[in-house]
Structure formats: C-alpha cells, structure tokens
Short mmCIF file of C-alpha atoms in Angstrom, two decimals:
data_model
loop_
_atom_site.label_atom_id
_atom_site.label_comp_id
_atom_site.label_asym_id
_atom_site.label_seq_id
_atom_site.Cartn_x
_atom_site.Cartn_y
_atom_site.Cartn_z
CA MET A 284 2.00 22.60 200.42
CA THR A 285 0.87 25.62 198.45
CA HIS A 286 -1.30 25.15 195.38
CA GLU A 287 -1.54 27.75 192.67
CA ILE A 288 -5.12 28.39 191.65
CA THR A 289 -5.66 28.44 187.93
CA PRO A 290 -8.80 30.47 187.28
CA ARG A 291 -11.08 29.08 184.63
CA PHE A 292 -12.57 32.47 183.85
CA THR A 293 -10.76 35.57 182.72
CA PRO A 294 -11.81 38.82 184.39
CA GLU A 295 -14.41 40.62 182.32
CA ILE A 296 -16.70 43.57 182.41
CA THR A 297 -20.06 42.94 184.04
CA PRO A 298 -22.29 41.07 181.62
CA PRO A 299 -25.32 43.00 180.35
CA LEU A 300 -28.53 42.70 182.36
CA GLU A 301 -30.17 40.96 179.39
CA GLU A 302 -27.59 38.16 179.53
CA LEU A 303 -28.05 37.70 183.28
CA GLN A 304 -31.84 37.67 182.92
CA ALA A 305 -31.60 35.16 180.05
CA GLN A 306 -29.58 32.82 182.30
CA GLU A 307 -32.40 32.86 184.83
CA ARG A 308 -35.07 32.17 182.22
CA ARG A 309 -33.02 29.27 180.82
CA LEU A 310 -31.80 27.61 184.02
CA VAL A 311 -35.10 26.25 185.31
CA PHE A 312 -35.57 22.84 186.91
CA ARG A 313 -38.38 20.41 186.16
CA GLN A 314 -38.07 19.29 189.79
CA PHE A 315 -35.58 19.67 192.62
CA THR A 316 -35.27 16.77 195.05
CA PHE A 317 -32.88 15.89 197.87
CA ASP A 318 -31.04 13.68 195.37
CA ASP A 319 -30.81 16.59 192.92
CA ALA A 320 -29.26 18.74 195.68
CA TRP A 321 -26.69 16.03 196.38
CA ALA A 322 -25.86 15.57 192.68
CA LEU A 323 -25.59 19.32 192.03
CA GLY A 324 -23.52 19.90 195.16
CA SER A 325 -21.24 17.00 194.28
CA LEU A 326 -20.77 18.42 190.77
CA LEU A 327 -19.83 21.80 192.23
CA VAL A 328 -17.32 20.13 194.57
CA GLU A 329 -15.83 18.15 191.67
CA LEU A 330 -15.44 21.28 189.52
CA ALA A 331 -13.98 23.25 192.43
CA ARG A 332 -11.45 20.51 193.20
CA GLU A 333 -10.38 20.34 189.53
CA ARG A 334 -9.66 24.09 189.69
CA GLN A 335 -8.30 24.08 193.25
CA ALA A 336 -10.87 26.76 193.96
CA PRO A 337 -10.98 27.79 197.65
CA VAL A 338 -14.76 27.89 197.90
CA ALA A 339 -17.62 26.98 200.17
CA ILE A 340 -20.75 25.58 198.50
CA ASP A 341 -24.29 25.64 199.83
CA ILE A 342 -27.69 24.49 198.58
CA HIS A 343 -30.90 25.48 200.37
CA ARG A 344 -34.47 24.55 199.53
CA ALA A 345 -37.51 25.95 201.35
CA GLY A 346 -35.42 27.12 204.30
CA GLN A 347 -33.56 23.80 204.71
CA GLN A 348 -29.87 23.31 204.01
CA LEU A 349 -29.63 20.27 201.73
CA PHE A 350 -25.91 20.46 200.90
CA HIS A 351 -22.83 22.19 202.25
CA ALA A 352 -19.14 21.73 201.55
CA ALA A 353 -16.07 23.76 202.39
CA LEU A 354 -12.96 23.14 200.32
CA PRO A 355 -9.34 23.81 201.25
CA GLY A 356 -8.61 27.53 201.30
CA SER A 357 -12.16 28.51 202.23
CA ALA A 358 -12.82 30.13 205.59
CA PRO A 359 -15.70 30.64 208.03
CA ASP A 360 -16.22 34.07 206.45
CA ASN A 361 -17.35 32.30 203.25
CA ASP A 362 -20.30 30.86 205.17
CA ALA A 363 -21.31 34.36 206.25
CA TRP A 364 -21.11 35.54 202.63
CA ILE A 365 -23.19 32.54 201.54
CA ALA A 366 -25.94 33.42 204.01
CA ARG A 367 -25.96 37.09 202.96
CA LYS A 368 -26.06 36.31 199.23
CA ARG A 369 -28.70 33.60 199.69
CA ARG A 370 -30.98 36.04 201.54
CA VAL A 371 -30.89 38.31 198.46
CA VAL A 372 -32.05 35.43 196.26
CA GLU A 373 -34.78 34.51 198.74
CA ARG A 374 -36.01 38.10 198.97
CA TYR A 375 -35.82 39.10 195.29
CA GLY A 376 -36.23 35.74 193.50
CA ALA A 377 -33.23 36.52 191.32
CA SER A 378 -29.51 35.82 191.42
CA SER A 379 -27.51 37.90 193.85
CA TYR A 380 -25.33 39.10 190.97
CA LEU A 381 -28.32 40.19 188.87
CA VAL A 382 -29.81 42.09 191.82
CA GLY A 383 -26.52 43.94 192.40
CA SER A 384 -26.13 44.60 188.66
CA ARG A 385 -29.61 46.11 188.45
CA HIS A 386 -28.68 48.62 191.14
CA ARG A 387 -25.33 49.42 189.50
CA ALA A 388 -27.12 49.94 186.15
CA LYS A 389 -29.22 52.63 187.86
CA GLY A 390 -26.06 54.40 189.04
CA THR A 391 -26.38 53.35 192.67
CA THR A 392 -25.47 50.40 194.83
CA PHE A 393 -27.56 47.73 196.46
CA GLU A 394 -26.31 48.88 199.86
CA GLU A 395 -27.37 52.50 199.22
CA SER A 396 -30.75 51.90 197.67
CA SER A 397 -32.11 48.67 199.17
CA ARG A 398 -32.11 50.02 202.73
CA LEU A 399 -31.41 46.47 203.92
CA ASP A 400 -28.85 45.62 206.60
CA PRO A 401 -25.55 44.86 204.80
CA ASP A 402 -24.68 42.43 207.60
CA GLU A 403 -27.70 40.36 206.50
CA TYR A 404 -27.86 40.94 202.70
CA ALA A 405 -25.14 41.05 200.02
CA ALA A 406 -25.97 41.49 196.34
CA HIS A 407 -22.63 40.03 195.27
CA GLY A 408 -22.27 37.25 192.73
CA GLY A 409 -22.49 33.61 193.68
CA SER A 410 -26.06 32.80 194.67
CA PHE A 411 -28.50 31.63 192.02
CA PRO A 412 -32.19 30.79 192.40
CA ILE A 413 -33.45 27.24 192.22
CA ASN A 414 -36.45 27.89 190.03
CA VAL A 415 -38.82 24.98 189.41
CA GLU A 416 -41.08 24.98 186.35
CA GLY A 417 -44.66 25.83 187.31
CA VAL A 418 -43.69 26.46 190.95
CA GLY A 419 -41.18 29.33 191.05
CA VAL A 420 -38.12 29.96 193.19
CA ILE A 421 -37.84 27.39 195.96
CA GLY A 422 -34.26 27.84 197.06
CA ALA A 423 -30.74 28.85 196.11
CA VAL A 424 -27.39 27.36 195.20
CA THR A 425 -24.54 29.51 196.47
CA VAL A 426 -20.75 29.61 196.14
CA SER A 427 -18.35 31.89 197.98
CA GLY A 428 -14.60 32.25 197.75
CA LEU A 429 -13.82 33.66 194.31
CA PRO A 430 -14.28 37.20 192.98
CA GLN A 431 -18.02 37.81 192.63
CA LEU A 432 -18.28 37.45 188.85
CA GLU A 433 -16.32 34.19 189.01
CA ASP A 434 -18.56 32.91 191.82
CA HIS A 435 -21.59 33.72 189.63
CA ARG A 436 -20.15 32.11 186.51
CA PHE A 437 -19.06 29.05 188.44
CA VAL A 438 -22.60 28.44 189.69
CA VAL A 439 -24.09 29.09 186.23
CA GLU A 440 -21.65 26.66 184.60
CA ALA A 441 -22.51 23.93 187.12
CA LEU A 442 -26.24 24.53 186.68
CA GLU A 443 -25.89 24.28 182.89
CA GLN A 444 -24.00 20.98 183.18
CA PHE A 445 -26.39 19.59 185.77
CA LEU A 446 -29.56 20.52 183.90
CA GLU A 447 -28.21 19.16 180.62
CA LYS A 448 -27.16 15.86 182.19
CA TYR A 449 -30.06 15.24 184.56
CA GLN A 450 -33.00 17.15 183.16
CA GLY A 451 -32.35 17.38 179.44
CA LEU A 452 -31.76 21.16 179.18
CA ARG A 453 -30.19 22.10 175.89
#
C-alpha cells in the first residue's frame, strides 16, 4: 500500500542566520533526562506518523544513544546521515543546518572549507543541539529522511512543543 506524504512545510529560501541563531538561544532545556529523551523521541515519532514522514529519529546525550526510531519509508542510509549530522552538532555546538548556512553565507560550502571528512560530517539540516541551561550542549536530537530544511524545521517544531509542554518555554 502506497501512502502519499503530505508535507507540513512549504519549500522556502534558507532562513536568515539571525533566525537560526535565535532558535538556538530560545530552545534551551532546564534539564535533559532519560525520560525527557523518551518523551521527546515519542513526540517526534507521533508527529512523523501523523505526516507519514519517512524518517529516522535519534537522540544522543553525552555519547550515549537514548532514543532511536525508524519509520516506514526510512532506510539504513538515514542512520548514516544521522551520524554525520550529529557529529557536526557535537563538534560545533550548533545545529547542523546553522553550521552549513554559515558556510553558504560566506560563499563557500562546509565540505570545501571545513576540511573534515564528508563521510564523517554533514552540515545538512536535521540535527539540533540539546543545550542545557548553565551546562551547555550535551547532545543532539536528529532527524533524517526529508529535505534538509524540512528535517531542520521538523526538529525545531518538536523541540518547541516539547519545551512548552514539559519545561514551560513560551
């Protein structure tokens, strides 16, 4: 049975760096526990199922995988993309999309100017830092399977919902 995917987001031009940086300043956790990883991962799965999005979802904290799910239509390649995007967050402490956008804003690409192995690092949208107030970046939540801007927006939307519901972000 074939399902038609109804995208929630319309394709748009890359958001300005200021908007991407503002997301990172705003989406900060008071804490991030094993239960938080489960709740956030479950929210991402619920949203993906509602949209029939063919994604894989991953949450890492301090080098440990706390959550992983692969939905129908995803493939093993999505796990490789997750690892590559997550490494960018771990290295730069910023979302994989923001890191790639910073390079594009300078008229270059991440691949050209970072000098990092593209088989290990991908500055494509979909991985967002788990930043804890007073601590800093401790992990990443990553989605792979949609176009990169949609992956990024999907993670940001879930983080906004999660932080509002569980940690009182407004």
